Structure formats: structure tokens, C-alpha cells
PDB file of C-alpha atoms in Angstrom:
ATOM      1  CA  MET D1124     -34.978  -2.113  -9.051  1.00 46.00           C
ATOM      2  CA  ALA D1125     -35.100  -2.567 -12.801  1.00 43.00           C
ATOM      3  CA  ASP D1126     -38.360  -3.859 -14.229  1.00 46.00           C
ATOM      4  CA  ALA D1127     -37.854  -7.086 -16.191  1.00 41.00           C
ATOM      5  CA  THR D1128     -40.801  -6.274 -18.451  1.00 40.00           C
ATOM      6  CA  ARG D1129     -39.472  -2.994 -19.808  1.00 44.00           C
ATOM      7  CA  PRO D1130     -36.826  -2.700 -22.523  1.00 44.00           C
ATOM      8  CA  SER D1131     -33.222  -2.542 -21.446  1.00 43.00           C
ATOM      9  CA  GLU D1132     -30.936   0.411 -22.015  1.00 45.00           C
ATOM     10  CA  HIS D1133     -29.014  -1.954 -24.287  1.00 45.00           C
ATOM     11  CA  ALA D1134     -31.982  -2.325 -26.614  1.00 45.00           C
ATOM     12  CA  GLY D1135     -31.056   0.871 -28.431  1.00 43.00           C
ATOM     13  CA  ARG D1136     -27.726  -0.441 -29.585  1.00 50.00           C
ATOM     14  CA  GLY D1137     -28.676  -4.129 -29.516  1.00 56.00           C
ATOM     15  CA  ALA D1138     -27.503  -6.975 -27.336  1.00 62.00           C
ATOM     16  CA  GLY D1139     -24.647  -7.690 -29.731  1.00 66.00           C
ATOM     17  CA  GLY D1140     -23.315  -4.157 -29.412  1.00 66.00           C
ATOM     18  CA  ALA D1141     -23.644  -4.296 -25.625  1.00 71.00           C
ATOM     19  CA  MET D1142     -21.715  -7.572 -25.545  1.00 74.00           C
ATOM     20  CA  ARG D1143     -18.897  -6.206 -27.705  1.00 78.00           C
ATOM     21  CA  GLU D1144     -18.727  -3.159 -25.467  1.00 81.00           C
ATOM     22  CA  ALA D1145     -18.650  -5.324 -22.345  1.00 82.00           C
ATOM     23  CA  ARG D1146     -15.887  -7.529 -23.766  1.00 85.00           C
ATOM     24  CA  ARG D1147     -13.801  -4.504 -24.737  1.00 88.00           C
ATOM     25  CA  GLU D1148     -14.125  -2.900 -21.314  1.00 91.00           C
ATOM     26  CA  ALA D1149     -13.330  -6.152 -19.485  1.00 91.00           C
ATOM     27  CA  THR D1150     -10.296  -6.812 -21.684  1.00 93.00           C
ATOM     28  CA  VAL D1151      -8.889  -3.331 -21.043  1.00 95.00           C
ATOM     29  CA  VAL D1152      -9.390  -3.622 -17.280  1.00 95.00           C
ATOM     30  CA  LEU D1153      -7.840  -7.103 -17.159  1.00 95.00           C
ATOM     31  CA  THR D1154      -4.886  -5.835 -19.180  1.00 96.00           C
ATOM     32  CA  VAL D1155      -4.331  -3.108 -16.579  1.00 96.00           C
ATOM     33  CA  ASP D1156      -4.394  -5.739 -13.822  1.00 95.00           C
ATOM     34  CA  LEU D1157      -1.947  -7.908 -15.761  1.00 95.00           C
ATOM     35  CA  ALA D1158       0.348  -4.932 -16.366  1.00 96.00           C
ATOM     36  CA  LEU D1159       0.389  -4.086 -12.651  1.00 95.00           C
ATOM     37  CA  LEU D1160       1.505  -7.574 -11.623  1.00 94.00           C
ATOM     38  CA  VAL D1161       3.991  -7.986 -14.478  1.00 95.00           C
ATOM     39  CA  GLY D1162       5.371  -4.520 -13.766  1.00 94.00           C
ATOM     40  CA  LEU D1163       5.860  -5.448 -10.107  1.00 91.00           C
ATOM     41  CA  ALA D1164       7.757  -8.575 -11.162  1.00 92.00           C
ATOM     42  CA  VAL D1165      10.028  -6.477 -13.399  1.00 93.00           C
ATOM     43  CA  VAL D1166      10.686  -3.953 -10.617  1.00 90.00           C
ATOM     44  CA  ASP D1167      11.389  -6.735  -8.107  1.00 87.00           C
ATOM     45  CA  LYS D1168      13.938  -8.247 -10.471  1.00 88.00           C
ATOM     46  CA  ALA D1169      15.557  -4.914 -11.300  1.00 87.00           C
ATOM     47  CA  ARG D1170      15.840  -3.698  -7.688  1.00 83.00           C
ATOM     48  CA  GLY D1171      16.525  -7.058  -6.114  1.00 79.00           C
ATOM     49  CA  TRP D1172      13.467  -6.933  -3.858  1.00 74.00           C
ATOM     50  CA  ASP D1173      12.538 -10.318  -2.409  1.00 72.00           C
ATOM     51  CA  ILE D1174       9.704 -10.281   0.107  1.00 71.00           C
ATOM     52  CA  ILE D1175      10.458 -13.236   2.465  1.00 63.00           C
ATOM     53  CA  ASP D1176      12.598 -14.762  -0.302  1.00 68.00           C
ATOM     54  CA  LEU D1177       9.686 -14.752  -2.768  1.00 76.00           C
ATOM     55  CA  PRO D1178      11.245 -14.862  -6.272  1.00 83.00           C
ATOM     56  CA  TRP D1179      10.358 -12.062  -8.665  1.00 86.00           C
ATOM     57  CA  TRP D1180       8.704 -14.460 -11.119  1.00 90.00           C
ATOM     58  CA  ALA D1181       6.125 -15.460  -8.491  1.00 90.00           C
ATOM     59  CA  TRP D1182       4.186 -12.312  -9.434  1.00 91.00           C
ATOM     60  CA  LEU D1183       3.976 -13.626 -13.015  1.00 92.00           C
ATOM     61  CA  VAL D1184       2.394 -16.826 -11.684  1.00 93.00           C
ATOM     62  CA  LEU D1185      -0.141 -14.792  -9.706  1.00 91.00           C
ATOM     63  CA  ALA D1186      -0.931 -12.821 -12.890  1.00 93.00           C
ATOM     64  CA  ALA D1187      -1.556 -15.975 -14.987  1.00 94.00           C
ATOM     65  CA  PRO D1188      -5.368 -16.111 -14.361  1.00 94.00           C
ATOM     66  CA  ALA D1189      -5.737 -12.565 -15.744  1.00 94.00           C
ATOM     67  CA  LEU D1190      -3.842 -13.518 -18.909  1.00 95.00           C
ATOM     68  CA  ILE D1191      -5.934 -16.668 -19.402  1.00 93.00           C
ATOM     69  CA  LEU D1192      -9.161 -14.712 -18.913  1.00 92.00           C
ATOM     70  CA  ILE D1193      -8.074 -12.122 -21.489  1.00 92.00           C
ATOM     71  CA  ILE D1194      -7.480 -14.948 -23.976  1.00 91.00           C
ATOM     72  CA  VAL D1195     -10.925 -16.424 -23.220  1.00 88.00           C
ATOM     73  CA  LEU D1196     -12.659 -13.073 -23.763  1.00 86.00           C
ATOM     74  CA  LEU D1197     -10.835 -12.519 -27.055  1.00 86.00           C
ATOM     75  CA  ALA D1198     -11.285 -16.076 -28.341  1.00 85.00           C
ATOM     76  CA  VAL D1199     -14.882 -16.802 -27.278  1.00 81.00           C
ATOM     77  CA  PRO D1200     -16.412 -13.482 -26.179  1.00 69.00           C
ATOM     78  CA  LEU D1201     -20.058 -14.578 -26.326  1.00 69.00           C
ATOM     79  CA  ALA D1202     -19.456 -17.799 -24.402  1.00 63.00           C
ATOM     80  CA  GLY D1203     -17.224 -15.998 -21.925  1.00 61.00           C
ATOM     81  CA  LEU D1204     -20.009 -13.584 -20.958  1.00 70.00           C
ATOM     82  CA  SER D1205     -23.087 -15.829 -21.351  1.00 70.00           C
ATOM     83  CA  PRO D1206     -24.359 -18.392 -18.823  1.00 72.00           C
ATOM     84  CA  GLY D1207     -22.557 -21.682 -19.328  1.00 76.00           C
ATOM     85  CA  ARG D1208     -19.301 -23.485 -18.755  1.00 82.00           C
ATOM     86  CA  MET D1209     -17.047 -20.830 -20.289  1.00 82.00           C
ATOM     87  CA  ARG D1210     -18.519 -18.076 -18.135  1.00 83.00           C
ATOM     88  CA  ASN D1211     -18.242 -20.343 -15.097  1.00 87.00           C
ATOM     89  CA  ALA D1212     -14.593 -20.884 -15.996  1.00 87.00           C
ATOM     90  CA  GLY D1213     -14.173 -17.107 -16.142  1.00 88.00           C
ATOM     91  CA  VAL D1214     -15.652 -16.763 -12.645  1.00 90.00           C
ATOM     92  CA  VAL D1215     -13.241 -19.462 -11.431  1.00 92.00           C
ATOM     93  CA  LEU D1216     -10.326 -17.531 -12.958  1.00 92.00           C
ATOM     94  CA  LEU D1217     -11.483 -14.382 -11.161  1.00 93.00           C
ATOM     95  CA  GLY D1218     -11.656 -16.469  -7.993  1.00 93.00           C
ATOM     96  CA  LEU D1219      -8.032 -17.456  -8.591  1.00 94.00           C
ATOM     97  CA  LEU D1220      -7.166 -13.767  -8.916  1.00 93.00           C
ATOM     98  CA  VAL D1221      -8.815 -13.180  -5.529  1.00 93.00           C
ATOM     99  CA  ALA D1222      -6.699 -16.028  -4.160  1.00 93.00           C
ATOM    100  CA  SER D1223      -3.632 -14.392  -5.739  1.00 90.00           C
ATOM    101  CA  ASP D1224      -4.413 -11.139  -3.936  1.00 89.00           C
ATOM    102  CA  ALA D1225      -4.896 -13.058  -0.670  1.00 90.00           C
ATOM    103  CA  VAL D1226      -1.558 -14.841  -1.128  1.00 88.00           C
ATOM    104  CA  ALA D1227       0.161 -11.541  -1.906  1.00 86.00           C
ATOM    105  CA  ILE D1228      -1.174  -9.841   1.207  1.00 86.00           C
ATOM    106  CA  ALA D1229      -0.304 -12.909   3.308  1.00 86.00           C
ATOM    107  CA  VAL D1230       3.269 -12.678   1.983  1.00 82.00           C
ATOM    108  CA  LEU D1231       3.439  -8.980   2.860  1.00 82.00           C
ATOM    109  CA  LEU D1232       2.055  -9.531   6.348  1.00 82.00           C
ATOM    110  CA  GLY D1233       4.443 -12.446   6.844  1.00 79.00           C
ATOM    111  CA  ALA D1234       7.333 -10.180   5.881  1.00 77.00           C
ATOM    112  CA  LEU D1235       6.175  -7.499   8.323  1.00 78.00           C
ATOM    113  CA  ALA D1236       5.938 -10.025  11.147  1.00 75.00           C
ATOM    114  CA  GLY D1237       9.208 -11.768  10.308  1.00 69.00           C
ATOM    115  CA  SER D1238      12.777 -11.156  11.394  1.00 54.00           C
ATOM    116  CA  SER D1239      13.600  -9.413   8.092  1.00 61.00           C
ATOM    117  CA  ALA D1240      10.990  -6.659   8.570  1.00 62.00           C
ATOM    118  CA  ALA D1241      13.685  -4.091   9.329  1.00 64.00           C
ATOM    119  CA  LYS D1242      15.161  -4.605   5.860  1.00 71.00           C
ATOM    120  CA  LEU D1243      11.935  -3.637   4.083  1.00 72.00           C
ATOM    121  CA  THR D1244      12.107  -0.158   2.576  1.00 76.00           C
ATOM    122  CA  ALA D1245       9.172   2.243   2.223  1.00 74.00           C
ATOM    123  CA  GLY D1246       9.369   1.944  -1.567  1.00 76.00           C
ATOM    124  CA  ASP D1247       9.314  -1.838  -1.324  1.00 78.00           C
ATOM    125  CA  LEU D1248       6.210  -1.824   0.873  1.00 80.00           C
ATOM    126  CA  LEU D1249       4.367   0.911  -1.019  1.00 83.00           C
ATOM    127  CA  ALA D1250       4.997  -0.682  -4.434  1.00 84.00           C
ATOM    128  CA  HIS D1251       3.769  -4.097  -3.352  1.00 85.00           C
ATOM    129  CA  GLY D1252       0.907  -2.754  -1.252  1.00 86.00           C
ATOM    130  CA  SER D1253      -0.340  -0.446  -4.024  1.00 88.00           C
ATOM    131  CA  VAL D1254      -0.310  -3.194  -6.640  1.00 91.00           C
ATOM    132  CA  VAL D1255      -2.165  -5.623  -4.375  1.00 91.00           C
ATOM    133  CA  TRP D1256      -4.724  -2.946  -3.438  1.00 92.00           C
ATOM    134  CA  LEU D1257      -5.402  -1.915  -7.050  1.00 94.00           C
ATOM    135  CA  SER D1258      -5.516  -5.533  -8.226  1.00 94.00           C
ATOM    136  CA  ASN D1259      -8.005  -6.250  -5.444  1.00 94.00           C
ATOM    137  CA  ILE D1260     -10.317  -3.475  -6.686  1.00 96.00           C
ATOM    138  CA  ILE D1261     -10.099  -4.620 -10.311  1.00 96.00           C
ATOM    139  CA  THR D1262     -10.684  -8.278  -9.457  1.00 96.00           C
ATOM    140  CA  PHE D1263     -13.732  -7.665  -7.295  1.00 96.00           C
ATOM    141  CA  GLY D1264     -15.157  -5.120  -9.735  1.00 96.00           C
ATOM    142  CA  LEU D1265     -14.994  -7.793 -12.438  1.00 95.00           C
ATOM    143  CA  LEU D1266     -16.506 -10.375 -10.102  1.00 94.00           C
ATOM    144  CA  PHE D1267     -19.419  -8.084  -9.219  1.00 95.00           C
ATOM    145  CA  TRP D1268     -19.944  -7.422 -12.954  1.00 93.00           C
ATOM    146  CA  GLN D1269     -19.865 -11.127 -13.874  1.00 91.00           C
ATOM    147  CA  LEU D1270     -22.080 -12.353 -11.046  1.00 91.00           C
ATOM    148  CA  ASP D1271     -24.750  -9.653 -10.794  1.00 91.00           C
ATOM    149  CA  ASP D1272     -28.061 -11.076 -12.029  1.00 84.00           C
ATOM    150  CA  ALA D1273     -26.501 -13.970 -14.017  1.00 78.00           C
ATOM    151  CA  GLY D1274     -23.930 -11.863 -15.844  1.00 80.00           C
ATOM    152  CA  PRO D1275     -23.525  -9.314 -18.651  1.00 84.00           C
ATOM    153  CA  ALA D1276     -25.232 -11.337 -21.390  1.00 82.00           C
ATOM    154  CA  THR D1277     -28.379 -11.949 -19.353  1.00 81.00           C
ATOM    155  CA  ARG D1278     -28.579  -8.298 -18.343  1.00 82.00           C
ATOM    156  CA  ALA D1279     -28.102  -7.227 -21.973  1.00 78.00           C
ATOM    157  CA  THR D1280     -30.910  -9.419 -23.285  1.00 79.00           C
ATOM    158  CA  GLN D1281     -33.393  -9.609 -20.403  1.00 79.00           C
ATOM    159  CA  GLY D1282     -32.678  -6.593 -18.197  1.00 76.00           C
ATOM    160  CA  ARG D1283     -32.083  -6.953 -14.468  1.00 80.00           C
ATOM    161  CA  VAL D1284     -34.529  -9.501 -13.107  1.00 82.00           C
ATOM    162  CA  ALA D1285     -32.959 -10.498  -9.761  1.00 86.00           C
ATOM    163  CA  PRO D1286     -30.011  -8.148  -9.134  1.00 90.00           C
ATOM    164  CA  ASP D1287     -27.330  -8.777  -6.531  1.00 92.00           C
ATOM    165  CA  PHE D1288     -26.637  -5.032  -6.168  1.00 94.00           C
ATOM    166  CA  GLY D1289     -29.026  -2.153  -5.703  1.00 91.00           C
ATOM    167  CA  PHE D1290     -27.785   0.962  -7.510  1.00 91.00           C
ATOM    168  CA  PRO D1291     -29.253   4.408  -6.798  1.00 89.00           C
ATOM    169  CA  GLN D1292     -30.323   4.650 -10.461  1.00 84.00           C
ATOM    170  CA  ASP D1293     -32.576   1.631  -9.968  1.00 82.00           C
ATOM    171  CA  THR D1294     -35.044   3.798  -8.066  1.00 81.00           C
ATOM    172  CA  MET D1295     -34.148   7.398  -8.848  1.00 78.00           C
ATOM    173  CA  GLY D1296     -32.111   7.334 -12.051  1.00 61.00           C
ATOM    174  CA  PRO D1297     -33.047   7.497 -15.734  1.00 63.00           C
ATOM    175  CA  ALA D1298     -35.503   4.972 -17.118  1.00 66.00           C
ATOM    176  CA  PHE D1299     -34.117   1.749 -18.601  1.00 70.00           C
ATOM    177  CA  TRP D1300     -30.746   2.281 -16.911  1.00 76.00           C
ATOM    178  CA  GLU D1301     -28.343  -0.678 -16.837  1.00 83.00           C
ATOM    179  CA  PRO D1302     -24.994  -0.812 -14.986  1.00 89.00           C
ATOM    180  CA  ARG D1303     -21.760  -1.211 -16.925  1.00 90.00           C
ATOM    181  CA  LEU D1304     -18.374  -2.483 -15.810  1.00 93.00           C
ATOM    182  CA  SER D1305     -17.306   1.002 -14.701  1.00 93.00           C
ATOM    183  CA  ASP D1306     -20.232   1.059 -12.250  1.00 94.00           C
ATOM    184  CA  TYR D1307     -19.097  -2.194 -10.640  1.00 95.00           C
ATOM    185  CA  LEU D1308     -15.498  -0.958 -10.486  1.00 96.00           C
ATOM    186  CA  TYR D1309     -16.776   2.124  -8.674  1.00 96.00           C
ATOM    187  CA  VAL D1310     -18.576  -0.122  -6.174  1.00 96.00           C
ATOM    188  CA  ALA D1311     -15.357  -2.081  -5.642  1.00 96.00           C
ATOM    189  CA  PHE D1312     -13.329   1.139  -5.251  1.00 96.00           C
ATOM    190  CA  THR D1313     -15.637   2.738  -2.685  1.00 94.00           C
ATOM    191  CA  ASN D1314     -15.881  -0.555  -0.774  1.00 94.00           C
ATOM    192  CA  ALA D1315     -12.072  -0.771  -0.670  1.00 93.00           C
ATOM    193  CA  MET D1316     -11.832   2.822   0.574  1.00 90.00           C
ATOM    194  CA  ALA D1317     -14.660   2.830   3.122  1.00 87.00           C
ATOM    195  CA  PHE D1318     -14.568  -0.889   4.084  1.00 83.00           C
ATOM    196  CA  SER D1319     -18.363  -0.859   3.722  1.00 84.00           C
ATOM    197  CA  PRO D1320     -21.062  -0.185   1.100  1.00 85.00           C
ATOM    198  CA  THR D1321     -21.612   3.439   0.155  1.00 85.00           C
ATOM    199  CA  ASP D1322     -24.308   4.333  -2.382  1.00 86.00           C
ATOM    200  CA  THR D1323     -24.763   0.811  -3.789  1.00 91.00           C
ATOM    201  CA  MET D1324     -26.174  -1.871  -1.511  1.00 93.00           C
ATOM    202  CA  PRO D1325     -25.487  -5.635  -1.685  1.00 93.00           C
ATOM    203  CA  LEU D1326     -28.844  -7.394  -1.931  1.00 93.00           C
ATOM    204  CA  THR D1327     -27.842 -11.055  -1.788  1.00 94.00           C
ATOM    205  CA  ARG D1328     -25.691 -13.094   0.579  1.00 95.00           C
ATOM    206  CA  ARG D1329     -23.036 -13.754  -2.050  1.00 94.00           C
ATOM    207  CA  ALA D1330     -22.766 -10.020  -2.802  1.00 94.00           C
ATOM    208  CA  LYS D1331     -22.406  -9.268   0.912  1.00 95.00           C
ATOM    209  CA  GLY D1332     -19.815 -12.015   1.296  1.00 95.00           C
ATOM    210  CA  LEU D1333     -17.737 -10.774  -1.642  1.00 95.00           C
ATOM    211  CA  MET D1334     -17.839  -7.187  -0.423  1.00 95.00           C
ATOM    212  CA  ALA D1335     -16.775  -8.321   3.048  1.00 95.00           C
ATOM    213  CA  LEU D1336     -13.860 -10.316   1.608  1.00 94.00           C
ATOM    214  CA  GLU D1337     -12.725  -7.352  -0.483  1.00 94.00           C
ATOM    215  CA  SER D1338     -12.872  -5.090   2.564  1.00 93.00           C
ATOM    216  CA  ILE D1339     -10.736  -7.510   4.588  1.00 92.00           C
ATOM    217  CA  ILE D1340      -7.996  -7.581   1.947  1.00 91.00           C
ATOM    218  CA  SER D1341      -8.141  -3.819   1.502  1.00 90.00           C
ATOM    219  CA  TYR D1342      -8.048  -3.250   5.258  1.00 89.00           C
ATOM    220  CA  ALA D1343      -4.937  -5.398   5.601  1.00 87.00           C
ATOM    221  CA  VAL D1344      -3.163  -3.447   2.858  1.00 85.00           C
ATOM    222  CA  VAL D1345      -4.148   0.053   3.939  1.00 82.00           C
ATOM    223  CA  ILE D1346      -3.966  -0.279   7.720  1.00 79.00           C
ATOM    224  CA  LEU D1347      -0.977  -2.592   8.077  1.00 76.00           C
ATOM    225  CA  VAL D1348       1.227  -2.368   4.989  1.00 76.00           C
ATOM    226  CA  VAL D1349       0.798   1.314   4.152  1.00 71.00           C
ATOM    227  CA  ALA D1350       0.973   2.317   7.837  1.00 73.00           C
ATOM    228  CA  ARG D1351       4.266   0.445   8.171  1.00 75.00           C
ATOM    229  CA  ALA D1352       5.587   2.151   5.030  1.00 70.00           C
ATOM    230  CA  VAL D1353       4.714   5.562   6.470  1.00 69.00           C
ATOM    231  CA  ASN D1354       6.557   4.665   9.683  1.00 70.00           C
ATOM    232  CA  VAL D1355       9.626   3.690   7.679  1.00 67.00           C
ATOM    233  CA  LEU D1356       9.464   6.985   5.813  1.00 63.00           C
ATOM    234  CA  GLY D1357       9.210   8.827   9.115  1.00 56.00           C
ATOM    235  CA  THR D1358      12.403   7.232  10.410  1.00 56.00           C
TER     236      THR D1358
END
């Protein structure tokens, strides 16, 4: 675990530089998430796909929290990453993105269980399942990054005092190491693939709860939706 009394890795480039870097990385990742959902809406409209009569523009509604969060990070980057109401609002928006993923997977499972399941094509299922799965990884990676030890700004200025995640580098890595957004995305990716922690351990109840929730959504997509798509391809 990082020692709160030693200088942070960010000290070399300054807290301001670390914050700008964090904002840039988060904006890029959120833009990818937004593009996935908007792209799915465009494909739905172009191909006439309607999962249980869900209109194509519904995916734009589910993508709205990502767009709002991008605007917040660009307009008030310091407030958006520092403890306070704006950062809390950002966490709420990420929570809405989690809810969006849950709604999307519920829609897919409802379609699979419904009378119109036979009409679903492999491309239909794989496109929707892949977008939901990738969006799930991005959303939880951002949540882990925002919530770990009071957020990016606190970690940049004070180091990791009470971390929610235990990284291997905390005990065996280089001195003064601090995780970046890519590290949390990796945690989210491996958790979505293995349905359990791999090299990074959740240390708090909220971290364990979030990882469990991500695994549930990922499990539903991979085991049910993708398996059904493979069956359709086989027939």
C-alpha cells in the first residue's frame, strides 16, 4: 500500500499536470463510450433492428449521462475531479451509466425470453451485446478511478492514504507509483472477463460491491446473449 508520507509519482510533473492528464484520459474514454452507444443507435435505425420494440433513439437517451459528464470535465475539470458537489454529480452520472447498462441487458434478456426471440439475428445480438459489454467495462473503470481513495485530485495531491483497491505495484512495484485511469480500466476488463478479481484486490466493501455488480452484468452478456448469438450462427 502506498505510504501517505512519501511524495507521489505525480509530484514530478505537479498536481496540475496530473489533473490535466486525468481529465484528458477520462474525456477520451467517455467519448469512446458515447460513440459506442450513438453508433448502435445509428445501426439500429439503418437496419431496422428493434429489440422488443425499443426505438433506435432509446440508445441516445442511455448515452446522455456520458455526454453530460464529458461537458462537466471540459467545463470545470478541477471541480469535476476534486472532492465536492461537482465530483459527486460526476459519480451520480456514472451511476446512471451503470443503470443504462443494466436496462440494456434487461432489454436483451427480455427479448431472448419473449415470443420474438426467433426473429433476433446473430448480428443483432452480437452488436447489442458487444456494445453493452464494452460500455460496462468503461463505466466501471471510470467508477473505480473516481471512487478509489477519494478520487483523482486527492491521489494527485496527497498520495493514496486509504485505497479501495490493492494493486500489485503497491507492494512490489516501483517506488512512488500511482494508478492512472488505464490501470482501473484494466481492473474492470479483467473482472468482466474472469467474473472475479485477478491481480488487483478490492479492499473495501464498496469496491467489492461494484466489482460484483460489474461481473453480474458481464456474465449476463457473455453467457446468455453471446451464447444465444453463437447458437443462431450455428443454425
